mmCIF file of C-alpha atoms in Angstrom:
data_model
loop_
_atom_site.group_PDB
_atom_site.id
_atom_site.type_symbol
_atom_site.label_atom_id
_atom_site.label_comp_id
_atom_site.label_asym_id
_atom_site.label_seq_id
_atom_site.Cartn_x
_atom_site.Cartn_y
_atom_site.Cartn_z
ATOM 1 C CA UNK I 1 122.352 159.766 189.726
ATOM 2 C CA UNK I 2 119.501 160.951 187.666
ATOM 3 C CA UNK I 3 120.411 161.573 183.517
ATOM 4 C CA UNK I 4 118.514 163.977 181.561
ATOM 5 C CA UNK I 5 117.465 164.318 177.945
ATOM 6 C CA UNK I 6 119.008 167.120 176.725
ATOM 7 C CA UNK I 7 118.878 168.641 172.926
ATOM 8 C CA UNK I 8 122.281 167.266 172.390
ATOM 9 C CA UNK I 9 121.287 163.579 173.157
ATOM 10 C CA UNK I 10 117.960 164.151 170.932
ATOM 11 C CA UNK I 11 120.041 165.778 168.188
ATOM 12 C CA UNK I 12 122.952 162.636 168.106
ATOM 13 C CA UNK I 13 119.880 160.458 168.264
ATOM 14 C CA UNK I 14 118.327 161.571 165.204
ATOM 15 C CA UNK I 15 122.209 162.009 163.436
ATOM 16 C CA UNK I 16 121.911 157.554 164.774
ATOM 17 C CA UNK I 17 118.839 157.709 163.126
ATOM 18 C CA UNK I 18 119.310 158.941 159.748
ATOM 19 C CA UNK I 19 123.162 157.385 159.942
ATOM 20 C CA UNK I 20 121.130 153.738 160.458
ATOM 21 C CA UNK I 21 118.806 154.678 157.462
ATOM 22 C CA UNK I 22 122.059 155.688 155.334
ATOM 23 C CA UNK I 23 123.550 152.382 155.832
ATOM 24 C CA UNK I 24 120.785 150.420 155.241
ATOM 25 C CA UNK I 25 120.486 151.935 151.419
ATOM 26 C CA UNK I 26 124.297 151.266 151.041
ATOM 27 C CA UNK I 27 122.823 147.525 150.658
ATOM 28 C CA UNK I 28 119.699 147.915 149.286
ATOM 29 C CA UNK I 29 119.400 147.818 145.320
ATOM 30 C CA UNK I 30 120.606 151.290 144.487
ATOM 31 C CA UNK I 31 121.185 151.040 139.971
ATOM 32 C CA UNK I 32 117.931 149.138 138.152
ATOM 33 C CA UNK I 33 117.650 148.525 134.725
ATOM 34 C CA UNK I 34 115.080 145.654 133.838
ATOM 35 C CA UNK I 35 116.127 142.779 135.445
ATOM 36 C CA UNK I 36 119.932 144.155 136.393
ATOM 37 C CA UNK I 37 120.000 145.203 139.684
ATOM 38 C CA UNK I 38 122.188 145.798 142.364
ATOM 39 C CA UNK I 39 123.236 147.583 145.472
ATOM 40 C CA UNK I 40 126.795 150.204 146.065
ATOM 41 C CA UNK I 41 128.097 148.026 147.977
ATOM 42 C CA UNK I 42 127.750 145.192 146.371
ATOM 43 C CA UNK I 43 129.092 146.661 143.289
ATOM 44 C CA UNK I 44 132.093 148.511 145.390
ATOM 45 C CA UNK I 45 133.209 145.420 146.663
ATOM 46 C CA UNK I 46 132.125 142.820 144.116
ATOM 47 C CA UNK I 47 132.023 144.403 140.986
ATOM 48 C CA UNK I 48 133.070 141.286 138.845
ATOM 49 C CA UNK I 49 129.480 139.830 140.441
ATOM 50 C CA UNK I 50 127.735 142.873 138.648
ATOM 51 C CA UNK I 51 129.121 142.467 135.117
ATOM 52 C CA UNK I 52 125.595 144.044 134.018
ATOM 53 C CA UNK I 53 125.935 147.452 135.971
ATOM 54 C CA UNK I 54 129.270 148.006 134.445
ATOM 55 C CA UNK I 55 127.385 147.396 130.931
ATOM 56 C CA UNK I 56 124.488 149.622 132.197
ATOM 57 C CA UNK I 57 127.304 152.356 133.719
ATOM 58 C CA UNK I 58 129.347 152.333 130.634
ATOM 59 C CA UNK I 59 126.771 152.398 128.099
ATOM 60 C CA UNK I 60 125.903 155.875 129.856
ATOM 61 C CA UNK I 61 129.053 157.098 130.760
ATOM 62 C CA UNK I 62 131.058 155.908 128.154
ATOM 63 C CA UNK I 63 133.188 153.038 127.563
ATOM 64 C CA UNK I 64 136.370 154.610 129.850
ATOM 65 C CA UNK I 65 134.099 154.082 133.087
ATOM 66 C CA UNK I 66 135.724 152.045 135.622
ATOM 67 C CA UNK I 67 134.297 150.705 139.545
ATOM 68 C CA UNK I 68 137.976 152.774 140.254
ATOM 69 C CA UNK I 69 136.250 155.886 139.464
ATOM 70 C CA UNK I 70 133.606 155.623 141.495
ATOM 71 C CA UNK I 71 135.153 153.627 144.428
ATOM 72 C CA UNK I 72 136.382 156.325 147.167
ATOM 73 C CA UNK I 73 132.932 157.718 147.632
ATOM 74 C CA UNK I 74 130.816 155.052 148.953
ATOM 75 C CA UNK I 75 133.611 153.254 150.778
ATOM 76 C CA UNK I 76 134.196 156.804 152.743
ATOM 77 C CA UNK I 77 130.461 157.125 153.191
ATOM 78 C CA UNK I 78 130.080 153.200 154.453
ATOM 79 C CA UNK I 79 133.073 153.268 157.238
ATOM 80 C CA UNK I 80 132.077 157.278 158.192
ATOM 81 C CA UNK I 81 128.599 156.408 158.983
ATOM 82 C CA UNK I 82 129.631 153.020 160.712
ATOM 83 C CA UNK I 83 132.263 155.587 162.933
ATOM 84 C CA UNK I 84 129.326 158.331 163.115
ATOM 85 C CA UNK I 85 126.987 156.106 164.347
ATOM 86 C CA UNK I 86 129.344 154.420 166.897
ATOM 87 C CA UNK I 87 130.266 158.042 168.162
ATOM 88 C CA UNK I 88 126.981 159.591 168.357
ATOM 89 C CA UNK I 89 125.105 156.562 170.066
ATOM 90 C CA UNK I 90 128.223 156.080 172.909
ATOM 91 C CA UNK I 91 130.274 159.334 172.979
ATOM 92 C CA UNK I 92 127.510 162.135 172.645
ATOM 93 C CA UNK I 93 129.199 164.011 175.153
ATOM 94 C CA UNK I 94 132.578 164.766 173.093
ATOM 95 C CA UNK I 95 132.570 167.467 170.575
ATOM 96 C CA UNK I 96 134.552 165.265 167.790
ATOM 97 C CA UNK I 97 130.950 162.829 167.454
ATOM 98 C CA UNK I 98 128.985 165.679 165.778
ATOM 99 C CA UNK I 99 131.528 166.750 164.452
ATOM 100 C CA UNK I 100 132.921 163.495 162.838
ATOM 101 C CA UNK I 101 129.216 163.574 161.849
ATOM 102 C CA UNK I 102 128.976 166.719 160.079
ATOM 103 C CA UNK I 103 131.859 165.461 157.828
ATOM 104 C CA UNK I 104 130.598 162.367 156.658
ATOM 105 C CA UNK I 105 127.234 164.223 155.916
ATOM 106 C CA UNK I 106 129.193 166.594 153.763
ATOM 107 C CA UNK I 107 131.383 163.607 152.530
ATOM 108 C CA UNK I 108 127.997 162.088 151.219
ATOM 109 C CA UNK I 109 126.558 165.019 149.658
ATOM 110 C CA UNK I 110 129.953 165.744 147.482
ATOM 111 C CA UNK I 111 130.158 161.966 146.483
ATOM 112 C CA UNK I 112 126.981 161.680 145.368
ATOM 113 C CA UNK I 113 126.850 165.344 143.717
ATOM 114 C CA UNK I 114 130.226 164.786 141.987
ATOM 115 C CA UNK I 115 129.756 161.179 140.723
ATOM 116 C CA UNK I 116 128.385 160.355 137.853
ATOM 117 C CA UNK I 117 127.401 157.069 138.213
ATOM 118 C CA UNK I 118 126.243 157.792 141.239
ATOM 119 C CA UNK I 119 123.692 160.017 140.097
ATOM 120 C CA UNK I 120 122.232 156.998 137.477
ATOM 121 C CA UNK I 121 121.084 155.401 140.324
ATOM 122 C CA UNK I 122 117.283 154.881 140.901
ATOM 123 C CA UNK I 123 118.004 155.760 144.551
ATOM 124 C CA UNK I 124 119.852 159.009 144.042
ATOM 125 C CA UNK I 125 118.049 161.833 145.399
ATOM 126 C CA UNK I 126 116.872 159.623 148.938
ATOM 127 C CA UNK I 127 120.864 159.000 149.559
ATOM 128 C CA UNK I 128 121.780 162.876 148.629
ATOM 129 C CA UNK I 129 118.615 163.792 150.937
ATOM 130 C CA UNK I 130 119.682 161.303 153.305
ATOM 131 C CA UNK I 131 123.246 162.883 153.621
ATOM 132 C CA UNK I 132 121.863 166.154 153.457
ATOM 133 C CA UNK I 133 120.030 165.720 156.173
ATOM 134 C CA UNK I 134 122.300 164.175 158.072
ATOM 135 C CA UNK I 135 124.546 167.718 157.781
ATOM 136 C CA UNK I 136 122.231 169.760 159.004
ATOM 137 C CA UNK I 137 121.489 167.375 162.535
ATOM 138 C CA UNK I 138 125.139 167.176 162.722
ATOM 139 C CA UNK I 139 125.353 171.091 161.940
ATOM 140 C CA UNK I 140 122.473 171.729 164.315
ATOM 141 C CA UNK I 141 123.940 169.420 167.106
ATOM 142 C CA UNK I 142 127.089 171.232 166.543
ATOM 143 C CA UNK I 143 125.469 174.508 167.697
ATOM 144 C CA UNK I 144 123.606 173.010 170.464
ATOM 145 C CA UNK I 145 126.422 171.560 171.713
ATOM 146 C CA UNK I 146 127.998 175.017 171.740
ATOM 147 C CA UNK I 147 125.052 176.632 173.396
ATOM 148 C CA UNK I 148 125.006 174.456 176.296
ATOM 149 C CA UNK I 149 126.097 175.294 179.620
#
């Protein structure tokens, strides 16, 4: 049986694509202040390792900051795009893997736009481009998907 490229494989392909690039900077050093650095993740999940981005965060935000605040964001970006990618690299043909996309896209681009200590990191604007992009391929997808008979 012969398969075909169609615009909904090339479109979950390039959702793969960006979702790959999105949780590669999850672990890449995201705050940097002279020799402090360190990644979300790292600081989601070890955050008594990275006693000198709570210093830097704090000093910035003010002394009521806590990893608490900022917590939900990143941890819904990191498992969406780990789901996202799973769906759109083995179950392109179901609706729900664009879709799933779309949402952690739009997940991403509220986090990072309604986080403050988000937005202090040196990274910022590729991760908000990142999961801006990533909504629109997912959106795109989405109407492909629709459009195909």
């Amino acid at each position: 049986m012969k398969k075909s490229i169609t615009r909904v494989n090339i479109g979950c392909f390039a959702c793969a694509l960006v979702l790959v690039l999105l949780l590669i900077t999850q672990f890449v050093p995201f705050w940097q202040d002279g020799e402090m650095s360190a990644s979300i993740s790292s600081y989601v999940w070890f955050p008594e390792d990275n006693k000198a981005v709570t210093t830097y965060l704090k000093n910035y935000l003010g002394s009521d900051f806590t990893v608490g605040n900022m917590v939900a964001g990143p941890v819904v970006l990191l498992v969406g795009s780990a789901v996202s990618l799973f769906m759109c690299l083995f179950m392109q043909k179901q609706w729900i893997a664009p879709i799933i996309t779309a949402v952690t896209g739009l997940a991403g681009t509220i986090g990072y736009l309604a986080t403050p200590a988000l937005q202090l990191g040196s990274l910022w604007g590729l991760h908000l481009g990142l999961c801006i992009l990533l909504l629109g391929l997912a959106a795109v997808t989405i109407w492909w998907k629709a459009n195909t008979k």
